[in-house]
CSV table of C-alpha atoms and ligand atoms in Angstrom, one decimal:
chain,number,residue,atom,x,y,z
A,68,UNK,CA,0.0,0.0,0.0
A,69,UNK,CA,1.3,3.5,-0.4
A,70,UNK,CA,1.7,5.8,2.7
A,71,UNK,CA,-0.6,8.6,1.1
A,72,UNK,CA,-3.3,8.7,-1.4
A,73,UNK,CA,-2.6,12.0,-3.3
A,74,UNK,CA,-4.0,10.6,-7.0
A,75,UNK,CA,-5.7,7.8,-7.6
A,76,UNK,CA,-3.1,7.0,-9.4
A,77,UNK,CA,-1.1,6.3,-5.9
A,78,UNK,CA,-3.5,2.8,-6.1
A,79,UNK,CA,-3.7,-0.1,-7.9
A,80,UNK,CA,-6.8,-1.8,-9.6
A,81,UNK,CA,-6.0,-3.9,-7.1
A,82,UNK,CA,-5.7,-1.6,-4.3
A,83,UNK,CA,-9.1,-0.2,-5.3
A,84,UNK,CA,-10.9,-3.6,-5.5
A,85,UNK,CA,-9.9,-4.0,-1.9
A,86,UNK,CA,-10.6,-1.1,-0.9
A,87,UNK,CA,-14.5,-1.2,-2.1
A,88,UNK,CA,-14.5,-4.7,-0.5
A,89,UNK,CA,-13.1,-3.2,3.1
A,90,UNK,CA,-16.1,-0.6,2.4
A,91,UNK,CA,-18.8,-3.1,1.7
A,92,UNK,CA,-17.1,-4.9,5.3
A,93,UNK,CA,-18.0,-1.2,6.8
A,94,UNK,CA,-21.2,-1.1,5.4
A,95,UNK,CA,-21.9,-4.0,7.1
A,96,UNK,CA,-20.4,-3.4,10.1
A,97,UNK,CA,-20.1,0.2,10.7
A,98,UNK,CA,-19.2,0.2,14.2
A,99,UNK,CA,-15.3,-0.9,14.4
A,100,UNK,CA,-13.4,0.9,16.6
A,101,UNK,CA,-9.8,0.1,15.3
A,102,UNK,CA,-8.3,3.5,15.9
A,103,UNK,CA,-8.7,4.2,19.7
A,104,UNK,CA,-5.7,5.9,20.7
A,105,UNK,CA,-5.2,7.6,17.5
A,106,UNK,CA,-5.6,10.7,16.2
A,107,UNK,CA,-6.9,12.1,12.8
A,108,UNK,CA,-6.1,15.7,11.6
A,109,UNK,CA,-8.6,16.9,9.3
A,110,UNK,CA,-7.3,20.4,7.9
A,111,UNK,CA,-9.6,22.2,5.2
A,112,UNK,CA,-8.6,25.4,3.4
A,113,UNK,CA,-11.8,25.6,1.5
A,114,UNK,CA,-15.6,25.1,1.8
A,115,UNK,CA,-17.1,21.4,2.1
A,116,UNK,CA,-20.0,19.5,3.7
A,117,UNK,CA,-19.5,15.8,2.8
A,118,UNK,CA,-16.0,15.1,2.6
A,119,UNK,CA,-15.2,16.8,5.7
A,120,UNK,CA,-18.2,15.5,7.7
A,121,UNK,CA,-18.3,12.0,6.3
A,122,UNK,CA,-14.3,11.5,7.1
A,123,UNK,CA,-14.8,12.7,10.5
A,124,UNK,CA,-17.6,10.3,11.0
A,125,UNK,CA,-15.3,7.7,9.4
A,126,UNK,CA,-12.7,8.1,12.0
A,127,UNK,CA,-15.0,9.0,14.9
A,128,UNK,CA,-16.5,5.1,13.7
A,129,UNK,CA,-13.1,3.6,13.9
A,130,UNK,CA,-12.7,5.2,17.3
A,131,UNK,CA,-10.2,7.7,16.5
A,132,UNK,CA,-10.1,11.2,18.2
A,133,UNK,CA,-10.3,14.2,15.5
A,134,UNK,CA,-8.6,17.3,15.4
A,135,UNK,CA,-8.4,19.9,12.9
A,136,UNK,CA,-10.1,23.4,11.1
A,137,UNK,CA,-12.0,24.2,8.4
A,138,UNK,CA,-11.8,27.7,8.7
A,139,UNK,CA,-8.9,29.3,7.9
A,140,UNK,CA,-9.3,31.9,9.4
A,141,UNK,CA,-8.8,31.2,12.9
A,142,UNK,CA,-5.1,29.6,12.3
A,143,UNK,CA,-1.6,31.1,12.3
A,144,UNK,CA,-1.9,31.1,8.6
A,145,UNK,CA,-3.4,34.7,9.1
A,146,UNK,CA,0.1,35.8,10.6
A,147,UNK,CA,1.5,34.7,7.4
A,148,UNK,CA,2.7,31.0,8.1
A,149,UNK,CA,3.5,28.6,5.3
A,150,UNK,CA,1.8,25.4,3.9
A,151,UNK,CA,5.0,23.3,4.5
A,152,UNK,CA,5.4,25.0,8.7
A,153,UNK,CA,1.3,24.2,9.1
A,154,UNK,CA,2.0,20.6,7.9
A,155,UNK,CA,5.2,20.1,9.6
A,156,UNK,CA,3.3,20.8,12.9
A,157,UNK,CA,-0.1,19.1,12.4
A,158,UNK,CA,1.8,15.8,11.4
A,159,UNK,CA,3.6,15.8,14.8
A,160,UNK,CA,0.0,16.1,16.6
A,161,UNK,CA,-1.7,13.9,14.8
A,162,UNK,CA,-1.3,9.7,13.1
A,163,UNK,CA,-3.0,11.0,9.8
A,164,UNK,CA,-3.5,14.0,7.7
A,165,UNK,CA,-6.9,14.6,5.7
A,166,UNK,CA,-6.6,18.0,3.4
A,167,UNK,CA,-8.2,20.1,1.1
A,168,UNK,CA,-6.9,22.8,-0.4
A,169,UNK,CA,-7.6,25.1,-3.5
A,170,UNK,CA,-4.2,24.8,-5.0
A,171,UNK,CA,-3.0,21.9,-7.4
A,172,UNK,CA,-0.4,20.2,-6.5
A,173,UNK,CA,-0.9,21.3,-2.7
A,174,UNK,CA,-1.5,17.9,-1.5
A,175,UNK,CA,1.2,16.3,-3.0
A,176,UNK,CA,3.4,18.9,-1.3
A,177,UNK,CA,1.7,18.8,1.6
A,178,UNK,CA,3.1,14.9,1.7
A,179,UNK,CA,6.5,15.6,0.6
A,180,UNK,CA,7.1,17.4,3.8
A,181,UNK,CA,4.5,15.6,6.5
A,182,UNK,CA,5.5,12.2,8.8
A,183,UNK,CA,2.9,10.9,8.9
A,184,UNK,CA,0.0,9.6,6.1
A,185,UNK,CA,-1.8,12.6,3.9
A,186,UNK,CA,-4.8,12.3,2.3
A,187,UNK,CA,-5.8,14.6,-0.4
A,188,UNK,CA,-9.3,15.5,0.3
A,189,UNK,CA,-9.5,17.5,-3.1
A,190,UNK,CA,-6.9,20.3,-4.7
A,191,UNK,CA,-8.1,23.0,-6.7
A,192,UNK,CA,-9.4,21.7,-10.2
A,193,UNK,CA,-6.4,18.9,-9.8
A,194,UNK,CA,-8.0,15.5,-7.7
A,195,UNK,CA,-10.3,14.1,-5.7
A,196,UNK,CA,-9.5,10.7,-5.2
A,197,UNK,CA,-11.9,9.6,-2.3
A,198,UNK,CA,-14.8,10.8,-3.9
A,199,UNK,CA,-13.6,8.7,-7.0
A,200,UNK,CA,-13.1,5.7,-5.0
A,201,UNK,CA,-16.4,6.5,-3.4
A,202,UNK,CA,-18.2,7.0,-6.8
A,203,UNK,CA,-16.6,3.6,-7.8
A,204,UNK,CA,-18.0,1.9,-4.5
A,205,UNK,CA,-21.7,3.6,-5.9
A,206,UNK,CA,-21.5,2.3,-9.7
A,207,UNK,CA,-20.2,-1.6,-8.3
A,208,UNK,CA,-23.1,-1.6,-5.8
A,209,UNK,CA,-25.6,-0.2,-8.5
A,210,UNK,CA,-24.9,-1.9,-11.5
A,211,UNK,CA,-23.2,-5.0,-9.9
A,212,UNK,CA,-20.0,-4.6,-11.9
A,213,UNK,CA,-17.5,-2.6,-12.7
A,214,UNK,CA,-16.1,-3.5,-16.6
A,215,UNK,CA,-17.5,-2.8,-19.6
A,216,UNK,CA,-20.3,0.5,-19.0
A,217,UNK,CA,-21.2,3.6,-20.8
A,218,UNK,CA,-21.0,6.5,-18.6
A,219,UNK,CA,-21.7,9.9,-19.1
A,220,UNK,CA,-19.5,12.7,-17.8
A,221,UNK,CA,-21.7,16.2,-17.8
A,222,UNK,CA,-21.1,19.7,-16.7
A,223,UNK,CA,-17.9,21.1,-15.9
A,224,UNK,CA,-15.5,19.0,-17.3
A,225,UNK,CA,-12.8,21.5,-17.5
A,226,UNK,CA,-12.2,22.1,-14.0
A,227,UNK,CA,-14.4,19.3,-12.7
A,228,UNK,CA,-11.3,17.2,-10.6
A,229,UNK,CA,-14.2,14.5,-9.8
A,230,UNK,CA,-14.3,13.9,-13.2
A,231,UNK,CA,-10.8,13.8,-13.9
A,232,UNK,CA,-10.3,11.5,-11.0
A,233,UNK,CA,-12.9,9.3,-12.2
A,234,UNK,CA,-12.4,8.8,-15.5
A,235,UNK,CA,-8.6,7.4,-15.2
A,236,UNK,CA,-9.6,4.9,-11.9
A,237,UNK,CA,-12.3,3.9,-14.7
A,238,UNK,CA,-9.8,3.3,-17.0
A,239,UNK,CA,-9.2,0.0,-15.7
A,240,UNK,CA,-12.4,-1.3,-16.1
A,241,UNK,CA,-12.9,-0.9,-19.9
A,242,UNK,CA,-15.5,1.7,-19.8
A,243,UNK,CA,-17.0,3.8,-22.8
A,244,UNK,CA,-17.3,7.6,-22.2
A,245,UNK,CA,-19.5,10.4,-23.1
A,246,UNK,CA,-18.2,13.7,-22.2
A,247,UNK,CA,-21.1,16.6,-22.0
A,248,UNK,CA,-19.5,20.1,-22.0
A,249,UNK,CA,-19.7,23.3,-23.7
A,250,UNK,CA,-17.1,24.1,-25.2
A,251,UNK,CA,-15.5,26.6,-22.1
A,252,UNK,CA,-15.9,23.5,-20.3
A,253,UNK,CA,-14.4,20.9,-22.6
A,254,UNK,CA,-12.5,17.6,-21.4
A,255,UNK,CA,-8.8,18.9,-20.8
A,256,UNK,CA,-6.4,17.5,-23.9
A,257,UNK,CA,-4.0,15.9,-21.3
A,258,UNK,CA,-7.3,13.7,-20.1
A,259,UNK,CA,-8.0,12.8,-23.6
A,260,UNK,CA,-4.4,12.0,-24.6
A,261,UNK,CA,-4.6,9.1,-21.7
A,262,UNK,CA,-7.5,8.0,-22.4
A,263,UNK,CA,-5.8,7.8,-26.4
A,264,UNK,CA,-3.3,6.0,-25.1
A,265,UNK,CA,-5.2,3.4,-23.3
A,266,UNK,CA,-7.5,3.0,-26.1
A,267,UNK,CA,-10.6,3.7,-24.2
A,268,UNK,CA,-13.7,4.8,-26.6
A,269,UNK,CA,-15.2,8.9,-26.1
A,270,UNK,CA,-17.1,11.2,-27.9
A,271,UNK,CA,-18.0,14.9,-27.0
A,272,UNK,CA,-20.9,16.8,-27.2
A,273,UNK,CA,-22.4,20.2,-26.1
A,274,UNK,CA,-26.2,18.2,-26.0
A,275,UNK,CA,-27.3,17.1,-22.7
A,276,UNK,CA,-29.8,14.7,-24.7
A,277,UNK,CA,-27.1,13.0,-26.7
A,278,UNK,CA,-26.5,9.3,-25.2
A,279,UNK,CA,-28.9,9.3,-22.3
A,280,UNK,CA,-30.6,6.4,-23.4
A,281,UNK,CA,-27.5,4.1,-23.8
A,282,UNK,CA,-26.2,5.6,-20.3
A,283,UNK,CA,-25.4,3.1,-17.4
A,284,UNK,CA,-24.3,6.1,-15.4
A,285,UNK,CA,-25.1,9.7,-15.7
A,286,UNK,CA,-22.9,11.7,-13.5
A,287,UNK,CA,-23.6,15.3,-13.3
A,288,UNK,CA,-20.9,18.1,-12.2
A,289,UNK,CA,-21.4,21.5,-10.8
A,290,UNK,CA,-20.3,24.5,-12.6
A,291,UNK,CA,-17.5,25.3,-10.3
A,292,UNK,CA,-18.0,29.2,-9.7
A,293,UNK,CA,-14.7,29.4,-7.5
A,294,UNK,CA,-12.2,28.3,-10.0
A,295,UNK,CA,-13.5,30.9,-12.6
A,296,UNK,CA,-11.0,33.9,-13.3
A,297,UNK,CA,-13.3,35.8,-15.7
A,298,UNK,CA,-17.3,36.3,-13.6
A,299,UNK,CA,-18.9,37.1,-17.0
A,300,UNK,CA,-17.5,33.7,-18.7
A,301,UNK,CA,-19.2,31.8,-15.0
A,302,UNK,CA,-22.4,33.6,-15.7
A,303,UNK,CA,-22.7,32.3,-19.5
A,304,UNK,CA,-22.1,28.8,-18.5
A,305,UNK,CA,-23.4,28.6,-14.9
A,306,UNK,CA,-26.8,27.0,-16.1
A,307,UNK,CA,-26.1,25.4,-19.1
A,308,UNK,CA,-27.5,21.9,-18.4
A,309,UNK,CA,-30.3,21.3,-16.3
A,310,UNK,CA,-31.5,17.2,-15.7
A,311,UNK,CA,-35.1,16.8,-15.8
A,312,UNK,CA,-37.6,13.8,-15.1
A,313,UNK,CA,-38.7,13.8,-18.8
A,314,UNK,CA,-35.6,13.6,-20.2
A,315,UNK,CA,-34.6,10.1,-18.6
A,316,UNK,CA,-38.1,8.5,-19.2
A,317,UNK,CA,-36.1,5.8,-21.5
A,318,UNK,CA,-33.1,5.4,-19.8
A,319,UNK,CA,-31.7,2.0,-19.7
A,320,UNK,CA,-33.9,0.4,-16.1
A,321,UNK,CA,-30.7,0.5,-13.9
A,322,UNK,CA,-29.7,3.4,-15.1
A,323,UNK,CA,-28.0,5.2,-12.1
A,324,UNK,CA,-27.5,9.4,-11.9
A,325,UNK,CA,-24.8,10.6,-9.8
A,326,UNK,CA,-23.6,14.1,-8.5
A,327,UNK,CA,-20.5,14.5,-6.3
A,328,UNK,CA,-22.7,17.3,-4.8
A,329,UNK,CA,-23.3,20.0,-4.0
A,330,UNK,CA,-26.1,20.2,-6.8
A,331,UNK,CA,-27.1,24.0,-8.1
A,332,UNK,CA,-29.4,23.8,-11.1
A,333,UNK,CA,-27.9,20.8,-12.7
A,334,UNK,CA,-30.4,18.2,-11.3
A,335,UNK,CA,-34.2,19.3,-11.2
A,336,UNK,CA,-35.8,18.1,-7.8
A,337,UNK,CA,-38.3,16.0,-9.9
A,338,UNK,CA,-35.7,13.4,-10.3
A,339,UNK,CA,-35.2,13.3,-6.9
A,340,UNK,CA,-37.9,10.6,-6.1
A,341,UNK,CA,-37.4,8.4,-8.7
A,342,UNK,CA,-35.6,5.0,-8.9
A,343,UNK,CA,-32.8,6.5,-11.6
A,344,UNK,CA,-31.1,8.9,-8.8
A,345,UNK,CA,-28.9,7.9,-6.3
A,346,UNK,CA,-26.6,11.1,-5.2
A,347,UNK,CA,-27.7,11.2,-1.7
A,348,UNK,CA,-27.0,7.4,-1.3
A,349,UNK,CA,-23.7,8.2,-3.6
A,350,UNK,CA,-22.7,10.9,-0.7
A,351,UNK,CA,-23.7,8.3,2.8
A,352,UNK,CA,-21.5,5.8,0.9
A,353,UNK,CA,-18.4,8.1,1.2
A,354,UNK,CA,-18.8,7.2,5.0
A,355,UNK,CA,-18.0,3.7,4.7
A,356,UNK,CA,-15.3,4.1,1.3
A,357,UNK,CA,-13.7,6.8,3.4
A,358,UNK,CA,-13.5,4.4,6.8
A,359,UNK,CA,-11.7,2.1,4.3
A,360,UNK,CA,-9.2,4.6,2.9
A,361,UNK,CA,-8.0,5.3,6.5
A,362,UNK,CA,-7.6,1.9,7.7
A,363,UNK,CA,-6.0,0.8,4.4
A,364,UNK,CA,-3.5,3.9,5.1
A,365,UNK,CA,-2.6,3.1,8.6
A,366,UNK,CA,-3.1,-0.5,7.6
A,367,UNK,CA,-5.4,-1.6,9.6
A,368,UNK,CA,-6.9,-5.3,8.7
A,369,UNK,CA,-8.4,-7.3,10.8
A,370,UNK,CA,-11.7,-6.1,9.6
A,371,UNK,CA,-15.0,-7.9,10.2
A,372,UNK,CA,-16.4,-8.7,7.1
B,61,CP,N1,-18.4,16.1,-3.1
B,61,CP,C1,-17.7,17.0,-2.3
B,61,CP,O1,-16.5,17.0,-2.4
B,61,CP,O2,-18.5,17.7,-1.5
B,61,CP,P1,-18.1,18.8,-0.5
B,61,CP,O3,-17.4,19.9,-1.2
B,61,CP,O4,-19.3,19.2,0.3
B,61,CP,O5,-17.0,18.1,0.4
């Protein structure tokens, strides 16, 4: 196992597989209180609701004690102090870092110059690899398998870094893409090229409509307001696509729709209640993926199944 999980490309196909199997173990058993007498720092530099909340209930279920901010704010970083002094501190409080931060390549710094385990809990447009191994965790439970499906990629694909994160851990699975973006928003060339090289099948389009139908998965991104430069360029792409209850009424049956969250306009509520969405399952099933990610890091495994 690696000491960190900065990319997913820090694990294997098969660290992932056993990772989603240690999850199902959680989901199962979601009292297992491994961790006592450790201590998890969970350090975020910008906004979140689920990744911050479901890791600290991760590690408050494994019995860990938490520590941490998510407001920068009230830290010394005010009075000017660096990334690499901040880290250098919290990893001689705490057994394991959790991070987010707005700047790519922040988290891979971040482990560079910390002693204990770091995991990147998104940076900047960059990664997001527990929500990818989360999102992998929802498309095996839904669809019973991982190889072989069509999934389509919609919204901000440009600086979407679920998306990116997803598509490569996908990559070992023999997938078929559909990539739904205007053109501001496109797939980055560097994302293509790999998938080129691997010889993975994708088209593009600016039409929401195109490829519903033959969609296993539909996962829909945010238009990520914070990582524009340019406000007017935001406001002519913030509402582009919008998913309504009409225009999946001949979706494949199992067809599932997922959103890392949080949603704006891109999902109408009317989809909400029916069978095709499964975002707010997608988000409690972080919980169990991320209870893996830390035991797998501090290598814990002497889970009950
Ligand atoms: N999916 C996700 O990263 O959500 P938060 O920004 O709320 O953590």
């Amino acid at each position: 196992m690696p000491k960190h999980l900065i990319s997913i490309h820090d694990f294997t196909c098969d660290d992932i597989l056993k990772t989603l199997e240690m999850a199902r173990g959680f989901e199962n058993n979601p009292y297992q209180p491994f961790l006592k007498g450790k201590i998890v720092a969970s350090i975020f530099f910008e906004p979140s609701t689920r990744t911050r909340l479901s890791f600290e209930t991760a590690a408050n279920r494994l019995g860990a004690r938490i520590i941490g901010f998510s407001d920068v704010d009230s830290t010394s970083i005010t009075k000017g102090e660096s990334l690499k002094d901040t880290i250098k501190m919290v990893s001689n409080y705490s057994d394991l870092i959790i991070m987010r931060h707005p700047l790519e390549g922040s988290a891979r710094y971040a482990s560079e110059v910390s002693s204990v385990p770091v995991i990147n809990a998104g940076d900047g447009a960059n990664q997001h690899p527990t929500q990818t191994l989360l999102d992998l965790y929802s498309i095996l439970k839904t669809q019973g398998k991982l190889d072989g499906l069509r999934i389509n990629l919609v919204g901000d694909l440009k600086y979407g870094r679920t998306v990116h994160s997803l598509m490569q851990a996908m990559s070992f699975f023999n997938p078929s893409f559909v990539f739904t973006s205007p053109e501001e928003l496109k797939m980055p060339q560097e994302y293509k090229d790999y998938l080129v090289a691997k010889g993975i099948p994708y088209t593009e389009t600016k039409n929401l409509h195109e490829g519903l139908n033959d969609a296993d998965i539909i996962y829909m991104t945010r238009v990520q307001k914070e990582r524009f430069t340019d406000p007017i360029e935001y406001e002519r792409v913030k509402n582009v696509y919008s998913l309504n209850l009409s225009m999946i009424s001949n979706c494949k049956p199992n067809m599932k729709i997922l959103h890392p969250l949080p949603r704006v306009n891109e999902i109408s509520q009317d989809v909400d209640n029916s069978s095709h969405a499964y975002y707010f399952e997608q988000a409690e099933n972080g919980v169990y993926t991320r209870m893996a990610i830390i035991s797998k890091l501090l290598e814990i495994d002497n889970l009950t199944k």
